[in-house]
Amino acid sequence: MDCSFIKLYLELLDRGQLNKELEEGIKSHIDYCKECSQELEEIREINNLFNEIQLPSLPMDFTSRVMGRIREDSTSPEKNIWQEFSKWGVSFVAAGLIMFLLNFVSFDFNIVTLTITEKNPDIINKVFEYAPSNILNRGFEQIEEIIENIGDRR
Amino acid sequence: MDLEERIHSIQRGDISQFEWIVEEYKNKIFSLAYGYTKDSYLAQDLTQDIFVRLYKNINSFQGQSSFSTWLYRVAKNQCIDWTRRNKKRMENTFLEEGQWDFKDLDIGPEERAIRKEKNQLLYEALESLPEKYRTPLMLFHFQNLSYGEIAEVLDLPSKTVATHLYRGKKLLREKLISKGRGDMLWTALL
C-alpha cells in the first residue's frame, strides 16, 4: 500500500470503521512510515477538537414551534407536480401525438405553390407551406399583395 | 410504526407524524445549521426553515435514497443558500455568548473560557474553508455520517469524499494554526 492511499483511510482508522484486513494493513504501514504516522497524529489532534466542540442547546418548545409554523404556513404538503405528471404523462404524450398528426394529415394540410413570372424568362418558385388554416389565409393575403405589386410594376 | 410508514402517513396528510420527524432530527439539523450561522438564534430560525421546507416537499421523497440522506441533502442545500444570502453579515459574526451546553457542568470560568476560545477558532476556521471541504467535514463530524452516506448526500463518489475530507482537514489545521497566531496558542489549545 502506498502513502497516498493510506492517507485517505486514516480518518476511518481513527474512528475504528475499517474492516479488519484493511485496518491491519494500514497499521503495519504506519509502524514503519513516519510520514503517515505524523498524518494520523495531526488528524487525531483535529478530531479531539471536534469532539470537544460544544453547541448551544435548542429551546424545549422547539418542536412545537416548528409544528405551529407548519400549521400556520400550509395545511398540506405541496403536491409533487412531476409525480402527478408522471401518472398522466403517457396520456398527455399520446394526446399530443394524435393532435400533431391530425394537424398535418387532415384537411388543414395544404401546399401552395406560387409561380411568378417576371419580364425575364427566369422563374421564381416560392413554396409556402402552412398547416393551420388561419396562417394559410394570411399566406394567401400575402400572395395576393405580391401579385398586385407585380401588376403595378408592369 | 417504522419510519417508512410514518413518511407515507405524512404524505397522506397526517401532520402529527411529522412531529416525530422533527423530534428525531432537530438536534442534528441544528448542529449543521449552527456550523453555518455561528449563532444559536439564527441557527434555530434556519432549522425551522429547513423543517418547513422538508414538510412542504415531503411528497418529492420517493424512497430512492434513505430518508436521512434526503433530509441532509435538503438541509445542506438550505444552509448553503442561507450562507450565500447572508455573506456580508457572516463577515462580522462572532460566536455569541448564549447558553452553552457544556457536557461537564462542573467546569470553572477559566476552563469555560478556553473551551469557548476553541469553539470560536474551530468555527471560524471551518467558515474560511472552501465549500467543497467544509460541508463534508461538518457532515462527518457533526452528523457522524459515513463516507458512503456523505457521498450520497453530496452526490459524489466515496473516494472524492475521502479526498475532500483529507484535504479539508489539512487546510483546517493550517487555518487553525494561522488563526491561533502561531504554534504556541495552537499547542495550548490541544
CSV table of C-alpha atoms in Angstrom, one decimal:
chain,number,residue,atom,x,y,z
A,1,MET,CA,0.0,0.0,0.0
A,2,ASP,CA,1.3,3.4,-0.9
A,3,CYS,CA,1.1,6.6,1.3
A,4,SER,CA,-1.4,8.4,-0.9
A,5,PHE,CA,-3.9,5.5,-0.5
A,6,ILE,CA,-3.2,5.1,3.3
A,7,LYS,CA,-3.8,8.9,4.0
A,8,LEU,CA,-7.4,8.7,2.7
A,9,TYR,CA,-8.2,6.0,5.2
A,10,LEU,CA,-6.5,7.4,8.3
A,11,GLU,CA,-9.7,9.1,9.3
A,12,LEU,CA,-11.6,5.8,9.3
A,13,LEU,CA,-8.8,4.1,11.1
A,14,ASP,CA,-9.1,6.7,13.9
A,15,ARG,CA,-12.9,6.1,14.0
A,16,GLY,CA,-12.5,2.3,14.0
A,17,GLN,CA,-14.6,2.0,10.9
A,18,LEU,CA,-12.2,-0.1,8.7
A,19,ASN,CA,-12.6,-3.8,8.1
A,20,LYS,CA,-10.1,-5.9,9.9
A,21,GLU,CA,-7.9,-6.7,6.9
A,22,LEU,CA,-7.5,-3.1,5.9
A,23,GLU,CA,-7.0,-1.9,9.4
A,24,GLU,CA,-4.2,-4.4,10.0
A,25,GLY,CA,-2.6,-3.4,6.6
A,26,ILE,CA,-2.7,0.3,7.4
A,27,LYS,CA,-1.4,-0.2,11.0
A,28,SER,CA,1.6,-2.2,9.8
A,29,HIS,CA,2.3,0.5,7.3
A,30,ILE,CA,2.1,3.2,9.9
A,31,ASP,CA,4.6,1.3,12.1
A,32,TYR,CA,7.4,2.0,9.6
A,33,CYS,CA,6.2,5.1,7.8
A,34,LYS,CA,7.0,8.3,9.7
A,35,GLU,CA,5.0,10.5,7.3
A,36,CYS,CA,1.8,8.6,7.6
A,37,SER,CA,2.2,8.2,11.4
A,38,GLN,CA,2.6,12.0,11.6
A,39,GLU,CA,-0.5,12.5,9.4
A,40,LEU,CA,-2.5,10.3,11.8
A,41,GLU,CA,-1.4,12.3,14.8
A,42,GLU,CA,-2.5,15.5,13.1
A,43,ILE,CA,-5.9,14.1,12.2
A,44,ARG,CA,-6.3,13.0,15.8
A,45,GLU,CA,-5.5,16.5,17.1
A,46,ILE,CA,-8.2,18.0,14.9
A,47,ASN,CA,-10.7,15.2,15.8
A,48,ASN,CA,-10.1,15.9,19.5
A,49,LEU,CA,-11.0,19.5,18.9
A,50,PHE,CA,-14.2,18.4,17.0
A,51,ASN,CA,-15.1,16.0,19.9
A,52,GLU,CA,-14.9,18.8,22.4
A,53,ILE,CA,-17.0,21.2,20.4
A,54,GLN,CA,-20.0,22.5,22.3
A,55,LEU,CA,-23.3,23.6,20.9
A,56,PRO,CA,-25.9,25.9,22.4
A,57,SER,CA,-29.0,23.9,23.2
A,58,LEU,CA,-32.3,24.1,21.4
A,59,PRO,CA,-35.2,25.5,23.5
A,60,MET,CA,-37.6,22.9,25.0
A,61,ASP,CA,-40.5,24.1,22.9
A,62,PHE,CA,-38.6,24.0,19.6
A,63,THR,CA,-40.6,21.1,18.1
A,64,SER,CA,-44.0,22.7,19.0
A,65,ARG,CA,-42.8,26.0,17.5
A,66,VAL,CA,-41.9,24.2,14.2
A,67,MET,CA,-45.2,22.4,14.2
A,68,GLY,CA,-47.0,25.6,14.9
A,69,ARG,CA,-45.3,27.3,12.0
A,70,ILE,CA,-46.1,24.4,9.6
A,71,ARG,CA,-49.7,24.5,10.6
A,72,GLU,CA,-49.8,28.3,10.0
A,73,ASP,CA,-47.9,28.2,6.7
A,74,SER,CA,-49.8,25.4,5.0
A,75,THR,CA,-52.4,22.8,5.7
A,76,SER,CA,-50.9,20.1,3.5
A,77,PRO,CA,-47.6,19.4,1.7
A,78,GLU,CA,-47.2,20.7,-1.8
A,79,LYS,CA,-48.1,18.2,-4.5
A,80,ASN,CA,-45.2,16.9,-6.4
A,81,ILE,CA,-46.2,18.1,-9.9
A,82,TRP,CA,-43.7,15.7,-11.6
A,83,GLN,CA,-45.1,12.8,-9.7
A,84,GLU,CA,-48.6,13.9,-10.7
A,85,PHE,CA,-47.4,14.4,-14.2
A,86,SER,CA,-45.8,11.0,-14.4
A,87,LYS,CA,-49.3,9.4,-13.8
A,88,TRP,CA,-50.8,11.3,-16.7
A,89,GLY,CA,-47.7,11.7,-18.8
A,90,VAL,CA,-48.3,8.8,-21.2
A,91,SER,CA,-51.9,10.0,-21.8
A,92,PHE,CA,-50.6,13.6,-22.4
A,93,VAL,CA,-48.0,12.4,-24.8
A,94,ALA,CA,-50.5,10.2,-26.7
A,95,ALA,CA,-53.0,13.0,-27.0
A,96,GLY,CA,-50.3,15.4,-28.2
A,97,LEU,CA,-49.1,13.0,-30.8
A,98,ILE,CA,-52.7,12.5,-32.1
A,99,MET,CA,-53.2,16.3,-32.3
A,100,PHE,CA,-49.9,16.7,-34.1
A,101,LEU,CA,-50.8,14.0,-36.7
A,102,LEU,CA,-54.3,15.4,-37.2
A,103,ASN,CA,-52.8,18.8,-37.8
A,104,PHE,CA,-50.8,17.6,-40.7
A,105,VAL,CA,-52.9,14.8,-42.1
A,106,SER,CA,-56.4,16.4,-42.0
A,107,PHE,CA,-57.9,18.8,-44.5
A,108,ASP,CA,-55.8,21.6,-43.0
A,109,PHE,CA,-52.8,20.2,-44.8
A,110,ASN,CA,-52.0,22.5,-47.7
A,111,ILE,CA,-49.2,23.2,-50.0
A,112,VAL,CA,-49.5,26.3,-52.0
A,113,THR,CA,-47.1,26.8,-54.8
A,114,LEU,CA,-46.9,30.2,-56.4
A,115,THR,CA,-45.1,30.7,-59.6
A,116,ILE,CA,-44.4,34.3,-60.5
A,117,THR,CA,-43.1,35.1,-63.9
A,118,GLU,CA,-41.3,38.4,-64.3
A,119,LYS,CA,-40.0,40.1,-67.5
A,120,ASN,CA,-37.1,37.8,-67.8
A,121,PRO,CA,-37.6,34.2,-68.6
A,122,ASP,CA,-36.4,33.4,-65.1
A,123,ILE,CA,-39.0,31.7,-63.0
A,124,ILE,CA,-39.2,32.2,-59.3
A,125,ASN,CA,-40.9,29.4,-57.5
A,126,LYS,CA,-41.9,30.0,-54.0
A,127,VAL,CA,-43.4,27.4,-51.9
A,128,PHE,CA,-45.4,28.4,-48.9
A,129,GLU,CA,-46.2,25.6,-46.5
A,130,TYR,CA,-48.8,26.4,-43.9
A,131,ALA,CA,-50.6,24.0,-41.7
A,132,PRO,CA,-53.4,25.7,-39.7
A,133,SER,CA,-55.9,27.4,-41.9
A,134,ASN,CA,-55.6,30.9,-40.3
A,135,ILE,CA,-51.9,31.0,-41.2
A,136,LEU,CA,-52.7,29.7,-44.6
A,137,ASN,CA,-55.2,32.6,-45.1
A,138,ARG,CA,-52.6,35.1,-44.1
A,139,GLY,CA,-50.3,33.4,-46.7
A,140,PHE,CA,-53.0,33.9,-49.4
A,141,GLU,CA,-53.3,37.6,-48.5
A,142,GLN,CA,-49.5,38.0,-48.9
A,143,ILE,CA,-49.6,36.2,-52.3
A,144,GLU,CA,-52.4,38.5,-53.5
A,145,GLU,CA,-50.3,41.5,-52.4
A,146,ILE,CA,-47.3,40.3,-54.3
A,147,ILE,CA,-49.3,39.6,-57.4
A,148,GLU,CA,-50.8,43.1,-57.2
A,149,ASN,CA,-47.3,44.6,-56.8
A,150,ILE,CA,-46.1,42.8,-59.9
A,151,GLY,CA,-49.2,44.1,-61.8
A,152,ASP,CA,-48.5,47.6,-60.7
A,153,ARG,CA,-44.9,47.5,-61.8
A,154,ARG,CA,-45.9,46.3,-65.2
B,1,MET,CA,-44.7,2.5,13.4
B,2,ASP,CA,-41.5,2.5,11.4
B,3,LEU,CA,-40.0,5.5,9.6
B,4,GLU,CA,-41.3,4.4,6.2
B,5,GLU,CA,-44.9,4.1,7.5
B,6,ARG,CA,-44.6,7.5,9.2
B,7,ILE,CA,-43.5,9.1,5.9
B,8,HIS,CA,-46.3,7.5,4.0
B,9,SER,CA,-48.7,8.7,6.7
B,10,ILE,CA,-47.3,12.3,6.4
B,11,GLN,CA,-47.6,12.1,2.6
B,12,ARG,CA,-51.3,11.2,3.0
B,13,GLY,CA,-51.8,14.3,5.1
B,14,ASP,CA,-51.2,13.1,8.7
B,15,ILE,CA,-49.3,16.1,10.0
B,16,SER,CA,-48.9,14.7,13.5
B,17,GLN,CA,-46.3,12.1,12.3
B,18,PHE,CA,-44.1,15.0,11.2
B,19,GLU,CA,-43.7,16.0,14.8
B,20,TRP,CA,-41.8,12.7,15.4
B,21,ILE,CA,-39.5,13.5,12.5
B,22,VAL,CA,-38.8,17.0,14.0
B,23,GLU,CA,-38.1,15.5,17.4
B,24,GLU,CA,-35.9,12.8,16.0
B,25,TYR,CA,-33.7,15.0,13.7
B,26,LYS,CA,-33.8,18.5,15.2
B,27,ASN,CA,-30.5,18.3,17.1
B,28,LYS,CA,-28.6,17.0,14.1
B,29,ILE,CA,-30.1,19.6,11.8
B,30,PHE,CA,-29.5,22.3,14.4
B,31,SER,CA,-25.8,21.4,14.7
B,32,LEU,CA,-25.4,21.6,10.9
B,33,ALA,CA,-27.2,25.0,10.8
B,34,TYR,CA,-25.1,26.2,13.7
B,35,GLY,CA,-22.0,25.3,11.8
B,36,TYR,CA,-23.1,27.7,9.0
B,37,THR,CA,-24.6,30.5,11.1
B,38,LYS,CA,-22.4,30.5,14.2
B,39,ASP,CA,-25.4,32.0,16.1
B,40,SER,CA,-27.9,29.9,18.0
B,41,TYR,CA,-30.9,32.2,17.2
B,42,LEU,CA,-30.1,32.3,13.5
B,43,ALA,CA,-29.5,28.5,13.6
B,44,GLN,CA,-32.9,28.0,15.2
B,45,ASP,CA,-34.6,30.0,12.5
B,46,LEU,CA,-32.7,28.2,9.8
B,47,THR,CA,-33.5,24.8,11.4
B,48,GLN,CA,-37.2,25.8,11.4
B,49,ASP,CA,-37.0,26.9,7.8
B,50,ILE,CA,-35.4,23.5,6.9
B,51,PHE,CA,-38.2,21.5,8.6
B,52,VAL,CA,-40.9,23.7,7.0
B,53,ARG,CA,-39.3,23.0,3.6
B,54,LEU,CA,-39.0,19.3,4.4
B,55,TYR,CA,-42.7,19.1,5.2
B,56,LYS,CA,-43.7,21.0,2.1
B,57,ASN,CA,-41.6,18.8,-0.1
B,58,ILE,CA,-42.2,15.5,1.6
B,59,ASN,CA,-44.1,14.3,-1.4
B,60,SER,CA,-40.9,14.5,-3.5
B,61,PHE,CA,-39.3,11.9,-1.3
B,62,GLN,CA,-39.9,8.7,-3.2
B,63,GLY,CA,-37.6,6.4,-1.3
B,64,GLN,CA,-34.8,6.3,-4.0
B,65,SER,CA,-32.4,7.1,-1.2
B,66,SER,CA,-32.7,6.7,2.6
B,67,PHE,CA,-34.8,9.4,4.3
B,68,SER,CA,-31.8,10.7,6.3
B,69,THR,CA,-29.8,11.2,3.1
B,70,TRP,CA,-32.7,13.1,1.5
B,71,LEU,CA,-33.1,15.1,4.7
B,72,TYR,CA,-29.4,16.1,4.9
B,73,ARG,CA,-29.4,17.0,1.2
B,74,VAL,CA,-32.3,19.4,1.7
B,75,ALA,CA,-30.7,20.8,4.9
B,76,LYS,CA,-27.3,21.2,3.3
B,77,ASN,CA,-28.7,23.0,0.3
B,78,GLN,CA,-30.7,25.3,2.5
B,79,CYS,CA,-27.7,26.0,4.7
B,80,ILE,CA,-25.6,26.9,1.6
B,81,ASP,CA,-28.4,29.1,0.3
B,82,TRP,CA,-28.5,30.8,3.7
B,83,THR,CA,-24.7,31.4,3.6
B,84,ARG,CA,-24.9,33.0,0.1
B,85,ARG,CA,-27.8,35.3,1.2
B,86,ASN,CA,-26.0,36.3,4.4
B,87,LYS,CA,-22.4,36.5,3.2
B,88,LYS,CA,-21.9,40.1,4.4
B,89,ARG,CA,-23.5,39.5,7.8
B,90,MET,CA,-21.2,36.5,8.3
B,91,GLU,CA,-18.1,38.5,7.9
B,92,ASN,CA,-18.6,40.3,11.2
B,93,THR,CA,-20.2,37.5,13.2
B,94,PHE,CA,-18.6,36.1,16.3
B,95,LEU,CA,-19.9,33.2,18.4
B,96,GLU,CA,-22.5,34.6,20.7
B,97,GLU,CA,-22.2,34.3,24.4
B,98,GLY,CA,-25.5,32.3,24.7
B,99,GLN,CA,-26.2,29.3,26.7
B,100,TRP,CA,-23.6,26.7,26.1
B,101,ASP,CA,-24.5,23.1,26.7
B,102,PHE,CA,-21.1,22.0,28.1
B,103,LYS,CA,-21.1,18.3,28.8
B,104,ASP,CA,-19.1,18.8,32.0
B,105,LEU,CA,-21.2,21.1,34.2
B,106,ASP,CA,-18.5,21.3,36.9
B,107,ILE,CA,-16.1,23.3,34.8
B,108,GLY,CA,-14.9,26.6,36.1
B,109,PRO,CA,-14.8,30.0,34.4
B,110,GLU,CA,-11.3,29.6,33.2
B,111,GLU,CA,-12.0,26.2,31.5
B,112,ARG,CA,-15.2,27.6,30.1
B,113,ALA,CA,-13.3,30.5,28.5
B,114,ILE,CA,-10.7,28.1,27.0
B,115,ARG,CA,-13.4,25.9,25.6
B,116,LYS,CA,-15.2,28.9,24.2
B,117,GLU,CA,-12.0,30.0,22.5
B,118,LYS,CA,-11.6,26.6,21.0
B,119,ASN,CA,-15.1,26.7,19.6
B,120,GLN,CA,-14.6,30.1,18.2
B,121,LEU,CA,-11.3,29.1,16.5
B,122,LEU,CA,-12.8,26.0,15.1
B,123,TYR,CA,-16.0,27.5,13.7
B,124,GLU,CA,-14.0,30.4,12.2
B,125,ALA,CA,-11.5,28.1,10.6
B,126,LEU,CA,-14.4,26.0,9.2
B,127,GLU,CA,-16.1,29.0,7.8
B,128,SER,CA,-13.0,30.0,6.0
B,129,LEU,CA,-12.8,26.7,4.2
B,130,PRO,CA,-14.0,26.3,0.6
B,131,GLU,CA,-17.5,24.8,0.5
B,132,LYS,CA,-16.3,21.5,-1.0
B,133,TYR,CA,-14.3,20.8,2.1
B,134,ARG,CA,-16.5,22.4,4.7
B,135,THR,CA,-19.7,20.5,4.1
B,136,PRO,CA,-18.1,17.0,4.1
B,137,LEU,CA,-16.3,17.9,7.3
B,138,MET,CA,-19.4,19.1,9.0
B,139,LEU,CA,-21.4,16.0,7.8
B,140,PHE,CA,-18.6,13.7,9.0
B,141,HIS,CA,-18.1,15.3,12.4
B,142,PHE,CA,-21.4,16.9,13.4
B,143,GLN,CA,-23.7,14.3,11.8
B,144,ASN,CA,-21.4,11.3,12.2
B,145,LEU,CA,-22.2,10.2,8.6
B,146,SER,CA,-20.0,7.6,6.9
B,147,TYR,CA,-18.1,8.2,3.7
B,148,GLY,CA,-20.8,6.4,1.8
B,149,GLU,CA,-23.6,8.4,3.3
B,150,ILE,CA,-21.8,11.7,2.7
B,151,ALA,CA,-21.2,10.6,-0.9
B,152,GLU,CA,-25.0,10.0,-1.3
B,153,VAL,CA,-25.9,13.4,0.3
B,154,LEU,CA,-23.4,15.3,-1.9
B,155,ASP,CA,-23.8,13.1,-4.9
B,156,LEU,CA,-20.1,12.4,-5.2
B,157,PRO,CA,-18.0,9.2,-5.4
B,158,SER,CA,-16.9,7.9,-2.0
B,159,LYS,CA,-13.3,8.3,-3.0
B,160,THR,CA,-13.8,12.0,-3.7
B,161,VAL,CA,-15.4,12.4,-0.3
B,162,ALA,CA,-12.3,10.7,1.3
B,163,THR,CA,-10.0,13.1,-0.6
B,164,HIS,CA,-12.1,16.2,0.3
B,165,LEU,CA,-12.1,15.1,4.0
B,166,TYR,CA,-8.4,14.6,4.0
B,167,ARG,CA,-7.5,17.8,2.2
B,168,GLY,CA,-10.1,19.7,4.1
B,169,LYS,CA,-8.7,18.6,7.4
B,170,LYS,CA,-5.2,19.6,6.3
B,171,LEU,CA,-6.4,23.0,5.3
B,172,LEU,CA,-8.3,23.3,8.5
B,173,ARG,CA,-5.2,22.6,10.5
B,174,GLU,CA,-3.3,25.3,8.6
B,175,LYS,CA,-6.1,27.8,9.2
B,176,LEU,CA,-6.3,26.9,12.9
B,177,ILE,CA,-2.5,27.4,13.3
B,178,SER,CA,-2.6,30.8,11.5
B,179,LYS,CA,-5.8,31.9,13.4
B,180,GLY,CA,-4.2,30.8,16.7
B,181,ARG,CA,-1.4,33.2,15.7
B,182,GLY,CA,1.3,30.6,15.7
B,183,ASP,CA,2.1,27.2,17.2
B,184,MET,CA,2.1,28.4,20.8
B,185,LEU,CA,-1.6,29.1,21.1
B,186,TRP,CA,-2.4,26.1,18.9
B,187,THR,CA,-0.3,23.9,21.2
B,188,ALA,CA,-2.1,25.4,24.2
B,189,LEU,CA,-5.5,24.6,22.7
B,190,LEU,CA,-4.8,21.0,22.0
